[in-house]
Amino acid sequence: MKTFDLILRGGTLVTSEDEQIADIGIADGRIASLDREISGNARQEVSATGLHIFPGVIDSHVHFNEPGRADWEGIETGSRALAAGGGTLFFDMPLNAHPPTIDAASFDEKLQAAQSKSLVDFAFWGGLVPDNLDHLEELGERGVIGFKAFMADSGVEDFPRVDDRTLRAGMKRVAKLGGLVAVHAESQTITSELAQQAGARGQTSVRDYLDSRPIHAELDAVGRALEMAAETGCALHIVHVSCGAGMALVASAQKQGLDVTCETCPHYLALTENDMLQLGAIAKCAPPLRSRPAQDALWEFVKSGQVTTIGSDHSPSPPEMKTDENFFKVWGGISGGQLTLPLLLTEGYVKRRLALWRIAALTSFNVAERFGLPETKGRIAVGADADLGLVDLSQSFVVRAEGLWHRHPHSPYAGRALTGRVVRTILRGQTVFHDGKMVSPPLGRLVKPLKL
Ligand SMILES: [Zn+2]
C-alpha cells in the first residue's frame, strides 16, 4: 500500500480542460496519485469536500521591486500576498529593482534576495534596454523567463525605453537565443505629445491623463511590435493588452502564423475608466483603464480563449507616491496580486459564465506552456509539483485593507464583494497559507524555463 505525505480528499479539481471530483495523493512534493478514492496511508489527510482545487496561480507579471526598492513592496510581502491568493509562482519584472535586472550580476543579486525571502517559487524577467544587448545571452544562461522592453517611458529612470531600432536589434538577438520578448506597447510619440499638450494647457486631471493615452497609441505600438516579430522571427508576448482592439491585432497576427501571444490583467476586466475617474491615484495604470465597450470587447477575447495569459501586473508604491495634485506625476501601478483568482471568479465565472477550466488555463497552464516551464509546473497531473490553491466558491468576502498581505494595503477593489475565498495554498506539497495565516517559512525556489 502506498504511503503519502498528504491526501486531499473529495475536492473538485479544476484542470485546464475540465472539472472532476477526485482525491489527490501527494508524496515528496509531487502529485503521486489522482483517483476517485485513494486508498493508502498518509501522514496528513485534509478534506476538500465542497472546495475547488485550482492549479497554483502562476503570476507572470509582478513588480516586487527588490533589491533596491523593497520599501515599495519587496519579495517577502509580495510573495505572501500571492500565496494568500492561491499563487505558487511569480515572474518578477526587471525594471523596479535597483539595480534593474539587465545583466548577470543584477540577476544574481535578485536571486540572492529571493532565495531567502520568497514564500512561493519565482522566476525572473531580464530587461531589454538600449545599452544591454551584449548582456542578453548571459541573462539567458542565468535562466530568465524572457526579456521585457518598454516602447514608452517606463517611469523608472534607470530602465530606459527602447526605440524601434534597438527593439528590432534586441529581438534579433533573442530570437537566436530561442527566447521571448515581452513589450509594454504604447507609442511614446503619441503619448508624450498628448501629455505635453495637456501640460501646456495646465490640464493635469485624471480625465486629461486618460485622454493622453488613447487606444490608438496602444494599437500603434502593438502594430509595430508585430511587424518586428514577423521580420525577426522572435517570439513576442504583448503584456497588459487593455482593450478588444489590441487583442484583435494580435489574433490576426496569430492567424498569419506569427509566434505571438498576449496577456491582459484583472484590472482591465474588472474596472473601467469611470473607476479611474472616481478612485483616482489608486486606480492609475498604463495603458489606462478603458471604456465599458472596450472592456466588453476584451471579455469576448477572454471567453473565446484568444487571450493567452492573465497576469496581475501588481505594481505597488508607497502611498506618498500616489498623492500628487498633478495626476500625470502620480505613480502608475495597481496593487492586485492577491486578488487575481477572486476577481476572475467574480467578474468571469459568476457574472459572465467564464468556465472555471478557462480560468485555470489563463492563470496557470497557459503560462507554463508559453514560457516553456518544466512539465512539473502549471498542471494538476501525476508527476507534477503539488502547487495548488483550494478555493471555496460558496464564500464571498469584502476586500478590506486588513485582509491584504502586500506591504501597502491600498487597493482599488477596497469595499468590493468578491466571490471565491482562497482557504489554503500548497507549494510543492507544503501548506504555505491556510485560513488567513501564513504557515510556512520561505520555501521559494528559482524556476527556469526549459527553452532558453
Ligand atoms: Zn508591469
JSON list of N, CA and C and ligand atoms in Angstrom, two decimals, residues 61 63 93 95 148 150 240 313 315, ligand 1:
[
{"chain": "A", "resi": 61, "resn": "HIS", "atom": "N", "xyz": [3.51, 38.34, -14.15]},
{"chain": "A", "resi": 61, "resn": "HIS", "atom": "CA", "xyz": [3.76, 39.78, -14.26]},
{"chain": "A", "resi": 61, "resn": "HIS", "atom": "C", "xyz": [3.59, 40.46, -12.90]},
{"chain": "A", "resi": 63, "resn": "HIS", "atom": "N", "xyz": [5.73, 43.24, -10.00]},
{"chain": "A", "resi": 63, "resn": "HIS", "atom": "CA", "xyz": [6.84, 44.16, -9.71]},
{"chain": "A", "resi": 63, "resn": "HIS", "atom": "C", "xyz": [7.04, 44.16, -8.20]},
{"chain": "A", "resi": 93, "resn": "MET", "atom": "N", "xyz": [9.28, 41.33, -12.76]},
{"chain": "A", "resi": 93, "resn": "MET", "atom": "CA", "xyz": [9.72, 42.21, -13.84]},
{"chain": "A", "resi": 93, "resn": "MET", "atom": "C", "xyz": [11.08, 42.87, -13.50]},
{"chain": "A", "resi": 95, "resn": "LEU", "atom": "N", "xyz": [12.36, 46.00, -14.03]},
{"chain": "A", "resi": 95, "resn": "LEU", "atom": "CA", "xyz": [12.64, 47.44, -14.03]},
{"chain": "A", "resi": 95, "resn": "LEU", "atom": "C", "xyz": [12.72, 48.11, -12.67]},
{"chain": "A", "resi": 148, "resn": "LYS", "atom": "N", "xyz": [12.01, 41.79, -21.21]},
{"chain": "A", "resi": 148, "resn": "LYS", "atom": "CA", "xyz": [10.96, 42.80, -21.21]},
{"chain": "A", "resi": 148, "resn": "LYS", "atom": "C", "xyz": [11.50, 44.13, -21.73]},
{"chain": "A", "resi": 150, "resn": "PHE", "atom": "N", "xyz": [10.27, 48.25, -22.93]},
{"chain": "A", "resi": 150, "resn": "PHE", "atom": "CA", "xyz": [9.24, 49.29, -22.92]},
{"chain": "A", "resi": 150, "resn": "PHE", "atom": "C", "xyz": [9.31, 50.10, -24.20]},
{"chain": "A", "resi": 240, "resn": "HIS", "atom": "N", "xyz": [-0.16, 43.25, -20.77]},
{"chain": "A", "resi": 240, "resn": "HIS", "atom": "CA", "xyz": [-1.29, 44.11, -20.41]},
{"chain": "A", "resi": 240, "resn": "HIS", "atom": "C", "xyz": [-2.00, 44.78, -21.59]},
{"chain": "A", "resi": 313, "resn": "ASP", "atom": "N", "xyz": [0.09, 42.21, -13.04]},
{"chain": "A", "resi": 313, "resn": "ASP", "atom": "CA", "xyz": [0.82, 43.49, -13.13]},
{"chain": "A", "resi": 313, "resn": "ASP", "atom": "C", "xyz": [0.77, 44.21, -11.78]},
{"chain": "A", "resi": 315, "resn": "SER", "atom": "N", "xyz": [1.82, 46.26, -9.17]},
{"chain": "A", "resi": 315, "resn": "SER", "atom": "CA", "xyz": [2.86, 47.29, -9.27]},
{"chain": "A", "resi": 315, "resn": "SER", "atom": "C", "xyz": [2.62, 48.37, -8.23]},
{"chain": "B", "resi": 1, "resn": "ZN", "atom": "ZN", "xyz": [4.07, 45.83, -15.35]}
]
